[in-house]
XYZ file of C-alpha atoms in Angstrom:
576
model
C 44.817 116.285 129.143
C 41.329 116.106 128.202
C 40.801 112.195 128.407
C 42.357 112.551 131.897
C 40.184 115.310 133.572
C 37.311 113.725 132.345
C 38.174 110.852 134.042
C 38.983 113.066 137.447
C 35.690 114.537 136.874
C 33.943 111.566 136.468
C 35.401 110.328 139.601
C 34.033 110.266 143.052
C 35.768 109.123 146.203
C 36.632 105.370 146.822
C 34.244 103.829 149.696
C 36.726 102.325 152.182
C 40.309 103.889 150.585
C 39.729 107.738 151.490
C 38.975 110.386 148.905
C 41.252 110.313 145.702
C 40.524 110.753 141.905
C 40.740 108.159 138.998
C 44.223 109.379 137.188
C 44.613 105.543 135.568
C 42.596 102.558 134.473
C 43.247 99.152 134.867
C 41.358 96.846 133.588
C 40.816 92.696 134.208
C 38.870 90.346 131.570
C 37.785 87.056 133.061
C 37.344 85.867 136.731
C 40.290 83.176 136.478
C 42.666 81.934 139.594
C 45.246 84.279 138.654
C 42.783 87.392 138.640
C 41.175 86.208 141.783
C 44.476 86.717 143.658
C 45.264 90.327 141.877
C 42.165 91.378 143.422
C 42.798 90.115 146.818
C 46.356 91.780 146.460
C 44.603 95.448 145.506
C 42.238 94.969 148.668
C 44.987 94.305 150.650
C 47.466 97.461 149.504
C 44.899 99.626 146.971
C 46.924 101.775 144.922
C 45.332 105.536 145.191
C 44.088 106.655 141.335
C 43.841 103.932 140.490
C 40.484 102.253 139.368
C 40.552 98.707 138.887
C 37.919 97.346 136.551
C 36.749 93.326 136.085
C 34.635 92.200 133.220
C 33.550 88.595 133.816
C 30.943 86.351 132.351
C 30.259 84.586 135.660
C 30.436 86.726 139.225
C 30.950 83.099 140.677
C 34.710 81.725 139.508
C 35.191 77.826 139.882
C 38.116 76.478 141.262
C 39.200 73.851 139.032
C 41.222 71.704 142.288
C 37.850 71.198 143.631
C 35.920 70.677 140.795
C 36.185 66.947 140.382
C 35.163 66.666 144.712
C 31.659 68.932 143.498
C 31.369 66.595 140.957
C 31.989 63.246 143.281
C 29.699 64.968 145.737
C 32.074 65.599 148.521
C 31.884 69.836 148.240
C 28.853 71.824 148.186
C 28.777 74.604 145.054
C 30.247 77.275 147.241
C 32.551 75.213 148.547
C 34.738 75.084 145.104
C 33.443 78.678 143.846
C 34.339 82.231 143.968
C 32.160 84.646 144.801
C 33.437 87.921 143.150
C 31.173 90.189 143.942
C 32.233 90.527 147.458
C 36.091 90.851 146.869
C 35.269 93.642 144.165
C 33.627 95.628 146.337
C 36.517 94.678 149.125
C 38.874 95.595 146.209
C 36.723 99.159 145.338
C 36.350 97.537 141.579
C 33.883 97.895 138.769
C 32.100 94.382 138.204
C 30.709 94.497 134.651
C 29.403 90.883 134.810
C 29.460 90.648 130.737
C 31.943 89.298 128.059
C 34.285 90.777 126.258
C 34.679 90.687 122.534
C 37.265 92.735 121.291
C 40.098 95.223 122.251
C 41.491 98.809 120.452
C 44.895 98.620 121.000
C 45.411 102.534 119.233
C 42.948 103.702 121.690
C 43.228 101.524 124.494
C 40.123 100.350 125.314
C 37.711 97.058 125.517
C 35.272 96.314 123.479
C 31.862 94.817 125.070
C 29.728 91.819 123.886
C 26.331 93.187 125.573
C 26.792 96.928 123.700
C 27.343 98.791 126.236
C 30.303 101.291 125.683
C 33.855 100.602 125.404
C 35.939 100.367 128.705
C 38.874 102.381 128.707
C 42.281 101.199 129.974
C 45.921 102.585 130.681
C 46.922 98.963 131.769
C 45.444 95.723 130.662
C 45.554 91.529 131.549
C 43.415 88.922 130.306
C 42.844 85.837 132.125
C 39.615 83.998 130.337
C 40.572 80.519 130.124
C 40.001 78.465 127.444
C 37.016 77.602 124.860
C 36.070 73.846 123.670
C 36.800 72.680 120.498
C 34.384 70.394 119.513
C 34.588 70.504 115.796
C 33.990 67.530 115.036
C 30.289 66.801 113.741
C 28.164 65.726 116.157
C 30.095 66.798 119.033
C 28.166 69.986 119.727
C 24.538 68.183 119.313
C 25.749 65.071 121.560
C 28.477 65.700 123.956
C 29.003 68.289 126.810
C 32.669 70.004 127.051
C 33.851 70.432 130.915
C 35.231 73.326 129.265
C 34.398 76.480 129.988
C 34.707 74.965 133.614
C 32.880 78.137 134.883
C 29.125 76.833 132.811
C 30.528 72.691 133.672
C 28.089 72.481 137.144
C 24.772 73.278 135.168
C 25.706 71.054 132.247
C 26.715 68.290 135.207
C 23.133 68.621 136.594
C 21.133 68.142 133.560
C 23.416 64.940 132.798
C 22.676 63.575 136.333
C 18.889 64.499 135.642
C 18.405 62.531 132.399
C 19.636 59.423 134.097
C 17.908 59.843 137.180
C 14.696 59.929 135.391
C 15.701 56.653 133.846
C 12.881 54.115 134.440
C 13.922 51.030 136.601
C 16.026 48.244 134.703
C 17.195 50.366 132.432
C 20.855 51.066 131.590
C 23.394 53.911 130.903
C 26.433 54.172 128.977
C 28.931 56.840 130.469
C 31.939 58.296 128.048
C 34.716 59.988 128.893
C 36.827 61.416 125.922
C 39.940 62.776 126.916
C 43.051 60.765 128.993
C 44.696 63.591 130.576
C 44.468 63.945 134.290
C 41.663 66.368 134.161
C 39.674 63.466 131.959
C 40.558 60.429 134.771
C 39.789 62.353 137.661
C 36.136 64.056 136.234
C 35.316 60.196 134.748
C 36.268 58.572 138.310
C 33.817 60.878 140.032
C 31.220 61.133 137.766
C 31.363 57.200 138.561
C 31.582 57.358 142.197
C 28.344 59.624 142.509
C 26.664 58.094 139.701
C 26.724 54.839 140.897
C 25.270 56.120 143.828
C 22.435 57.716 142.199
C 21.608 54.501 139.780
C 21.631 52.267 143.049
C 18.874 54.071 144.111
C 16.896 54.211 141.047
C 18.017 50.652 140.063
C 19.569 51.683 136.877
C 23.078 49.923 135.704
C 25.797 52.394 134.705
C 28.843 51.503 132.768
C 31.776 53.578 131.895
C 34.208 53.652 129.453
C 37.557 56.307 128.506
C 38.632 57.164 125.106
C 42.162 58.330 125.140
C 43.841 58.734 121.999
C 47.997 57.474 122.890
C 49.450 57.348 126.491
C 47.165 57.658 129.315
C 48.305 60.969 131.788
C 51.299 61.446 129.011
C 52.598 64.650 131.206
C 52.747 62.189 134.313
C 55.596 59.425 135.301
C 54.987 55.859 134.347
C 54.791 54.886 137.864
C 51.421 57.736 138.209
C 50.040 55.866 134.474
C 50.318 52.713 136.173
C 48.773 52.950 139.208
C 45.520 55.202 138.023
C 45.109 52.179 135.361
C 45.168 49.466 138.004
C 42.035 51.693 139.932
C 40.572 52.331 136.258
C 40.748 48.439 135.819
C 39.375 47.816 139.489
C 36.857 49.998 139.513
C 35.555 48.496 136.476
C 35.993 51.504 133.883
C 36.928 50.390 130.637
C 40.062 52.340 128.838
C 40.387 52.131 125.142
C 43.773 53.307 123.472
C 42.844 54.547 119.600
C 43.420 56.655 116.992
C 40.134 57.668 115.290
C 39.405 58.569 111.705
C 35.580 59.505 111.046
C 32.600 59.617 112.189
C 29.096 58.425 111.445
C 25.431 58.168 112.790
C 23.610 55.751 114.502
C 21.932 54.744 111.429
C 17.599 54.352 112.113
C 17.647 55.750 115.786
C 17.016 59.146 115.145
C 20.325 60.193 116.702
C 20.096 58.596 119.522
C 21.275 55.198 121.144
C 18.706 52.457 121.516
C 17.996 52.568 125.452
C 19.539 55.831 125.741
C 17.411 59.032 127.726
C 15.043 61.026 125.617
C 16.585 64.427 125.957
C 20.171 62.559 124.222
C 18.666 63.455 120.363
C 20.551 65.810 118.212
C 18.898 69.086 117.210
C 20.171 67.726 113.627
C 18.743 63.943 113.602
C 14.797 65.286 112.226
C 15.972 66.589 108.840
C 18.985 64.081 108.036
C 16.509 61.989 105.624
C 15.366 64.889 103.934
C 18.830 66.455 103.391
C 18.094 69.065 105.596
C 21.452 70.185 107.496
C 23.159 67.646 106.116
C 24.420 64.187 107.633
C 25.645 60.602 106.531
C 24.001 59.456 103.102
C 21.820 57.327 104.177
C 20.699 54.047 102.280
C 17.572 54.580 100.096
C 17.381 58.042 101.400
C 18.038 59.482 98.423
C 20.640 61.790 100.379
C 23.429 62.915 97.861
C 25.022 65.271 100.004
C 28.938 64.830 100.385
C 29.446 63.447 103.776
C 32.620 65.276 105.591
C 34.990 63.275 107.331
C 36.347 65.057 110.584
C 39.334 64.382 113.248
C 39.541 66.211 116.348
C 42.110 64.665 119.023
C 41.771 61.016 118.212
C 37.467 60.931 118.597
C 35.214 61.333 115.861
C 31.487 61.786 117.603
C 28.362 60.565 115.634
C 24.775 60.515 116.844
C 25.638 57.864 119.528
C 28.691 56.328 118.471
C 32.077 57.131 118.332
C 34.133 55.633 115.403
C 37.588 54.399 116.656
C 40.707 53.427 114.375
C 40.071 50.282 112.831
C 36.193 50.793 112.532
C 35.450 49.686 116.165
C 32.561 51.621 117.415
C 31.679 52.603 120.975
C 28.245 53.628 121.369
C 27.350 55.849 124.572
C 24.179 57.557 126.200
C 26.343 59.974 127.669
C 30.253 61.579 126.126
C 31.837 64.131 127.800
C 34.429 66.213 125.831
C 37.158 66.680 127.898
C 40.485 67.188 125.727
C 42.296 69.888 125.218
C 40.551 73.068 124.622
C 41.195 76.336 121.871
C 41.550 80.208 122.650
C 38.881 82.931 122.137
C 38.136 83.421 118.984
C 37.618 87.580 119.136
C 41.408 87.381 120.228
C 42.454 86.842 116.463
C 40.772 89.853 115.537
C 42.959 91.953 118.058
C 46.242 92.760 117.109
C 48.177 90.689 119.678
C 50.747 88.752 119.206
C 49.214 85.191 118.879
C 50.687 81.412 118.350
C 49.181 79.123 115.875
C 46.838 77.535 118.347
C 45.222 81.436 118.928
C 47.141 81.735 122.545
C 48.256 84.945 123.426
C 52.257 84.944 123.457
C 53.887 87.007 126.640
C 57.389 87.029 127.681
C 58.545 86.422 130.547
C 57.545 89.131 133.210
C 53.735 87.943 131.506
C 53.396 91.063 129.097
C 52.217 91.091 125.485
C 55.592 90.540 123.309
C 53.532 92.617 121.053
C 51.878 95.466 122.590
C 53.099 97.288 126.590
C 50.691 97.197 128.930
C 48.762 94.356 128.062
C 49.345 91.265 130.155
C 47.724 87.778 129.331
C 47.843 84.547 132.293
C 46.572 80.991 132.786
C 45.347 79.056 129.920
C 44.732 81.636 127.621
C 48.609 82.686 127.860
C 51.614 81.047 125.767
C 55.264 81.441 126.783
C 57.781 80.991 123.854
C 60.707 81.029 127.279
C 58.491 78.937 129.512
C 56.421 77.038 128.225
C 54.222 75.096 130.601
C 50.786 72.444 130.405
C 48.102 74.113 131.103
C 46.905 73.399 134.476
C 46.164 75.529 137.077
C 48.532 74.976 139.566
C 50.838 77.697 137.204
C 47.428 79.521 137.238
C 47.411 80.118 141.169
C 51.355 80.606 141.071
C 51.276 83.644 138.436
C 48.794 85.656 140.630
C 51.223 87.599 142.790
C 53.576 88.271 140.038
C 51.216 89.233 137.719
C 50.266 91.526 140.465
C 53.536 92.761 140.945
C 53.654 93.962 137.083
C 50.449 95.089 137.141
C 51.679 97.854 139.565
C 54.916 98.265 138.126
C 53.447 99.239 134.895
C 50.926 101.489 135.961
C 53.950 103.287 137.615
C 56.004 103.201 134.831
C 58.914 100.905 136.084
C 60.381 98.430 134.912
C 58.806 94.982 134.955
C 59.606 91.942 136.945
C 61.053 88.499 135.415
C 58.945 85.545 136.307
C 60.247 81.764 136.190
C 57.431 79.538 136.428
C 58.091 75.564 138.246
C 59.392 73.042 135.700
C 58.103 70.385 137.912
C 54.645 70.661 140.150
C 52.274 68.715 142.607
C 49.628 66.810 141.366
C 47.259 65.414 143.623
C 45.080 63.097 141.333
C 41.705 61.794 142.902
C 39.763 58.847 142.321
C 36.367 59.578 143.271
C 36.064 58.770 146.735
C 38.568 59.968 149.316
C 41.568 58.384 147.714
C 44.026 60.368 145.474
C 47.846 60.006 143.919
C 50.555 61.659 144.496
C 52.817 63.099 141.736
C 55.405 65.238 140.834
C 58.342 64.473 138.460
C 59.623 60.790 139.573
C 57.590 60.480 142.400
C 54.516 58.826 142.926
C 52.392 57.221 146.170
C 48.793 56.017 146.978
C 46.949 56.809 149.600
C 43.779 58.474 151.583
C 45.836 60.127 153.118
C 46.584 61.919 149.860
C 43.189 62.742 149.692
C 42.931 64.155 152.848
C 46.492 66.751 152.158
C 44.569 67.598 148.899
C 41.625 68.503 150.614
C 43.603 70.519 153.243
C 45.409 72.687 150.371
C 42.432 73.250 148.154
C 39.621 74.363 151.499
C 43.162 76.891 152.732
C 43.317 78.257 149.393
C 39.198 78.695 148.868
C 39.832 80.526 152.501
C 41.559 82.964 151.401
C 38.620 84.217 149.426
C 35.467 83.543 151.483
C 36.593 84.681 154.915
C 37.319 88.476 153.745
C 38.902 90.803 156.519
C 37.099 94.047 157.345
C 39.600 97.324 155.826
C 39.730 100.028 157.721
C 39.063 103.421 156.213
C 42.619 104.958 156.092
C 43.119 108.620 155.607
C 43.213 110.399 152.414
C 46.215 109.007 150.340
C 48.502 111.044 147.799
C 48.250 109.918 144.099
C 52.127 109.012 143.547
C 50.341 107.296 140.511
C 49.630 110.878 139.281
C 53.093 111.821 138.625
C 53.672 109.504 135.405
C 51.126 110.771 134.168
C 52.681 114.527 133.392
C 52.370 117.932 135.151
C 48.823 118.438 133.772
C 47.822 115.399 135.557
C 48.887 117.173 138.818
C 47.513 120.661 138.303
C 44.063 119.335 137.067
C 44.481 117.368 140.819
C 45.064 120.593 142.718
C 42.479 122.718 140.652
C 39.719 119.844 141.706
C 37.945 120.833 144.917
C 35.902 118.406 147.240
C 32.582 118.255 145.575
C 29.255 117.905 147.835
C 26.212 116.490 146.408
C 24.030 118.147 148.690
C 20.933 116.257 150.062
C 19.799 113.934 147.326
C 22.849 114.051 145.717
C 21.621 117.655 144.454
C 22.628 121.265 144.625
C 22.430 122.425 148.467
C 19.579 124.557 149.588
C 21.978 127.476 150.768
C 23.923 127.623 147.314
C 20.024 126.478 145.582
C 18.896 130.047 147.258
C 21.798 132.160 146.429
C 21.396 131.358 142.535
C 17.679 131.616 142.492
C 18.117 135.310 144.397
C 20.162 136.677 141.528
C 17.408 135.234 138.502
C 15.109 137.677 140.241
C 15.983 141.041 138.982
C 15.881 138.741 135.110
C 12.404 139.102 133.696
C 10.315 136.364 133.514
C 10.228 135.920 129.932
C 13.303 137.489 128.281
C 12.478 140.038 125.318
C 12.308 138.580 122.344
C 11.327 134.743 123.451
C 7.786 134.510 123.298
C 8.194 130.876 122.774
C 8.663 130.408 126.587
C 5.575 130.075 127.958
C 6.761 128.768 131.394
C 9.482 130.038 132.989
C 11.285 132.365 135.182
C 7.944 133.833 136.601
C 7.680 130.157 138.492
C 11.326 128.946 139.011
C 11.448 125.096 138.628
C 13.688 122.957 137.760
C 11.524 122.114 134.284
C 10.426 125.020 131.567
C 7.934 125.003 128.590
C 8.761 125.951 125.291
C 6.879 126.446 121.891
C 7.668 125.385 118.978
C 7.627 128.056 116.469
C 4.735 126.748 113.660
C 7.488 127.630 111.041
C 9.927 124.748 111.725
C 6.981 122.340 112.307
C 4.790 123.408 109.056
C 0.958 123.476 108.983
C -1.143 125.134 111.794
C 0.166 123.189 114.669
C 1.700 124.916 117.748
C 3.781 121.682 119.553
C 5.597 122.167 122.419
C 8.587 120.785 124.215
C 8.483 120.426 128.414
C 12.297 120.341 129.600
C 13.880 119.456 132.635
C 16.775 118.931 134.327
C 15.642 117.167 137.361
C 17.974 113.899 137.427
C 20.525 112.325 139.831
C 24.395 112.960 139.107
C 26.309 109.534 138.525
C 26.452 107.956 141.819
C 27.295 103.986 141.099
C 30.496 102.865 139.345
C 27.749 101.684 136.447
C 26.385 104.146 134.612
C 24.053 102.057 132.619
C 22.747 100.492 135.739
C 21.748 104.268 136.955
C 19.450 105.224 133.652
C 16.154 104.331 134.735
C 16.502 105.543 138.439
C 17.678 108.977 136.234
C 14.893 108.835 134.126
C 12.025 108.236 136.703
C 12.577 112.122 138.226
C 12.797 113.568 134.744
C 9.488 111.590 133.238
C 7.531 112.496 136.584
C 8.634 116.265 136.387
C 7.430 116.010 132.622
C 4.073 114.901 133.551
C 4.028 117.287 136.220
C 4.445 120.290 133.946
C 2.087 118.126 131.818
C 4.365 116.911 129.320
C-alpha cells in the first residue's frame, strides 16, 4: 500500500489523456523496432494508470531496412531514423535518454548506468539489440563494428573522412568482414558512394569480403548466386576462409603502408618496448607470450588479416560486420539466459524465468521459435508484444505468438537495384529496389507524420482493480490537487493559514535560538546554533527555507537546479 500511494502522490495528470493517477509502471529499455511500435500502439489507445517509461541510449532509433540506402547515399539521416522524443511525448512517456545496467528482479526495478536512481517497474520488456564482439586482438584498435547500428552513421562519417582527405593518386583498401546479407548489402554501398567520393578526389578504391563458409548461408542458392555474379561485376573481391591467428604489420607502426594517418592502433607505440603487449618482434627483445585468437573465421592484426593457410589480406579500412553478442550486465541479472547471453522467452515473448519481464528483437532467444536475427521478426513482434504488455499489466492471461518461418528479403546492391528473396524464390530487378523503397519510406511514415490526440475526458483506472481494494480507496481518498499560481499554495488558502499564526507569538517560549521568525512571516527563518553543540565561542547560524517548486516534469533530476535557484536566492535574501 505504501509503494502504491506514493506513486499516486507522486503523480500528476497526463497532458493529452485527462486526469488519472499512476497505479502501475511499465517500463521499456532500448529504442528498438519492436519498442517503436509499442509506443505508437499506447498513443493510439493509452491505458489510464498507467505510466509508460523508455530508457534509451539514443532519442534517435535507426531503422536497419534503410540503413544500407543512408549509407549508399540515397536517404538523408532522418530519412532512416526515429525520432523518439516526439512519439514519447505523443505516447505521455518518461524519456530517460541513458543506459541501463542492471535489473532487481526481488524489487522490481532498473538499475541506471548514469547514477541516477533506480526506475521502478510492475511490468518490464527489453529490446536493446545487440553488442559487437570483436575479441579478437586488434579488432577494437583497427576495425569499426556496424554494430550497435544506432552509433554506425558517426563511425561511417569519420571512415568517409579519412579517405576523402587522401591526397591525389593515392589508394584505399576497403574490407568487409562478415558474408551475411547485412555484410553484402553495407560493402555494396559503401562501394557505390565511395567510388563516388574517390572519383572526385582521384583516389583508387578497392574492395574486398571476408566470409568465413557459404556466402548469405540463410538465403537459397539461386539468391548466393546471383549477389556473387554483381560481387564479381562490380569488381569486389570475395574470399572464402577459415582463419587461425593473427599478427601485425611488422615495421609500420600498425598501420598499412599507403594507408590514412588516423588508421594507427592506440597499441602500435609501446609494442617494441613490451608495453601492452603484441607479436614478439625480431630483435625486439619482446618475450611476451603472443595469444593466438579466432573470432568467426577473421583474425585482425594491425593491417592485415591472417586467413587459413597463411594468406594475408592487408586493408586501410575493415569493417566488422558478423554476428554480434548480448549485453553483458544481462548475465548479472537473474534471467533466464542461453549460452550465447540471449535472453530466453517463450512463446507469448515473456521471461521463461521471471513474469512480467518480456525481452524482443535481437537481444531475445526462443527455445519454440527460433528465428535469425533480422529485423523483419523485429517489426513483426511489435503489436504482439504490445498486446502482452497490456495483458499483463491487467493480469490476464498472455497471448501465444508464432513468428514467420519464411520472410521477405529485399537485398540491395548499392544503387537502385536489389534481390528478391524468400524461401525458393528469387528475382533481379530495379524494380525491386523501387518495392523496397516503397515498404521501408510507409513504414518510417508511420512514425514521422504523428496525428494530433484529442484530449478525451477523464478515464476510469480499470487498471486499478488488480491492484487490490487499497489501490481503489487510496484513488477515491485523492482529491484534485491545484498548484496555485507558480505551482504554489493559492493566495486565498496562503491568507487563511497565515491569519491563524497570528494569535502564535513571534518567538515561542523557550526558543531563543530563533532569531527570525513569526514576527515577519516568510517563507525562510533564522536559527542559532546553540555554542554548546558547535564548541568554542562561536555563535553559527542556519537560514532555512522552503521556497522551491513542487515536481512538475516527469524528471526529477532534470528539475534540481530550477528548485534550487528560489531556495539559494531566498538564502541570500535573509543573508544566508
Amino acid at each position: 500500500m505504501g509503494s502504491l500511494l506514493s506513486r499516486l502522490l507522486a503523480s500528476r495528470p497526463m497532458a493529452g489523456a485527462g486526469p488519472t493517477m499512476v497505479v502501475k509502471d511499465l517500463v521499456l529499455i532500448g529504442g528498438g523496432h519492436s519498442h517503436v511500435i509499442v509506443l505508437k500502439s499506447f498513443a493510439m489507445k493509452p491505458m489510464p494508470g498507467v505510466r509508460l517509461t523508455l530508457v534509451t541510449r539514443d532519442v534517435h532509433t535507426p531503422y536497419s531496412g534503410m540503413l544500407p540506402g543512408f549509407v549508399a547515399g540515397h536517404y538523408t539521416y532522418d530519412d532512416c531514423h526515429i525520432d523518439l522524443r516526439p512519439l514519447a511525448e505523443l505516447t505521455n512517456a518518461r524519456l530517460l535518454h541513458c543506459c541501463a545496467s542492471g535489473l532487481d528482479l526481488v524489487n522490481r526495478s532498473v538499475t541506471l548506468a548514469d547514477g541516477r536512481p533506480p526506475i521502478r517497474y510492475d511490468v518490464l520488456s527489453i529490446d536493446i539489440g545487440i553488442t559487437p564482439l570483436q575479441s579478437v586482438e586488434g579488432a577494437r584498435e583497427l576495425t569499426f563494428p556496424v554494430k550497435p547500428i544506432d552509433s554506425f552513421t558517426k563511425r561511417w562519417d569519420a571512415l568517409r573522412s579519412r579517405i576523402l582527405s587522401l591526397a591525389p593518386g593515392s589508394s584505399v583498401r576497403v574490407v568487409a568482414v562478415g558474408g551475411g546479407a547485412g555484410g553484402v548489402e553495407l560493402l555494396l554501398a559503401m562501394q557505390h558512394r565511395l567510388q563516388q567520393d574517390c572519383l572526385k578526389s582521384h583516389v583508387d578504391a578497392s574492395f574486398v569480403l571476408v566470409t568465413r563458409g557459404e556466402l548469405l548461408p540463410t538465403h537459397n542458392a539461386r539468391v548466393r548466386s546471383i549477389l556473387r555474379r554483381i560481387l564479381r561485376e562490380r569488381g569486389v573481391q570475395v574470399i572464402d576462409a577459415a582463419v587461425v591467428a593473427v599478427r601485425r604489420r611488422r615495421g609500420e607502426g600498425g598501420r598499412v603502408q599507403g594507408s590514412p594517418e588516423g588508421v594507427v592502433s592506440s597499441r602500435s607505440s609501446n609494442w617494441e618496448s613490451g608495453v601492452e603487449g603484441g607479436p614478439p618482434l625480431e630483435g625486439s627483445g619482446f618475450t611476451q607470450e603472443w595469444l593466438v585468437q579466432e573470432a568467426h573465421g577473421v583474425v585482425v592484426h594491425g593491417g592485415v588479416l591472417v586467413l587459413e593457410g597463411g594468406e594475408e589480406v592487408e586493408f586501410d579500412e575493415c569493417v566488422w560486420c558478423t554476428q554480434g553478442g548480448a549485453a553483458s550486465w544481462l548475465s548479472q541479472t537473474g534471467l533466464a539466459l542461453d549460452n550465447a547471453g540471449f535472453i530466453r522467452v517463450g512463446d507469448t515473448l515473456e521471461s521463461i524465468s521471471h513474469k512480467g519481464v518480456f525481452a524482443v528483437g535481437d537481444i531475445h532467444s526462443s527455445d519454440i521459435y527460433p528465428r535469425p536475427k533480422a529485423g523483419v521478426f523485429a517489426v513483426r513482434q511489435g503489436m504482439p508484444l504490445a498486446e502482452n504488455l497490456r495483458r499483463a499489466l491487467m493480469e490476464h492471461p498472455l497471448k501465444p505468438f508464432k513468428p514467420q518461418s519464411t520472410f521477405l528479403s529485399l537485398i540491395s546492391t548499392g544503387d537502385k537495384y536489389a534481390v528478391f528473396s524468400r524461401g525458393s524464390l528469387a528475382f533481379e530487378d530495379g524494380l525491386m529496389w523501387t518495392l523496397k523503397d516503397r515498404i521501408d519510406r510507409a513504414f518510417m511514415r508511420q512514425f514521422s507524420q504523428l496525428p494530433a490526440m484529442p484530449s478525451p475526458p477523464a478515464p476510469t483506472i480499470p487498471v486499478a482493480h488488480t491492484a487490490g481494494p487499497e489501490a481503489l480507496l487510496a484513488l477515491k481518498s485523492l482529491p484534485m490537487r491545484c498548484g496555485g499560481c507558480g505551482s504554489k499554495v493559492g493566495s486565498s488558502l496562503l491568507a487563511r493559514v497565515l491569519s491563524r499564526l497570528a494569535a502564535l507569538p513571534s518567538r515561542p517560549p523557550g526558543r531563543p535560538e530563533i532569531l527570525l521568525g513569526l514576527d515577519s512571516p516568510d517563507d525562510g527563518a533564522v536559527m542559532e546554533i546553540p555554542p554548546d553543540r558547535m564548541g568554542g565561542n562561536q555563535k553559527p547560524v542556519i537560514v532555512q527555507t522552503v521556497d522551491f517548486f513542487p515536481l512538475l516534469p516527469r524528471r526529477p533530476l532534470h528539475l534540481r537546479p530550477h528548485r534550487c535557484s528560489p531556495c539559494a536566492e531566498r538564502l541570500l535574501r535573509d543573508g544566508g
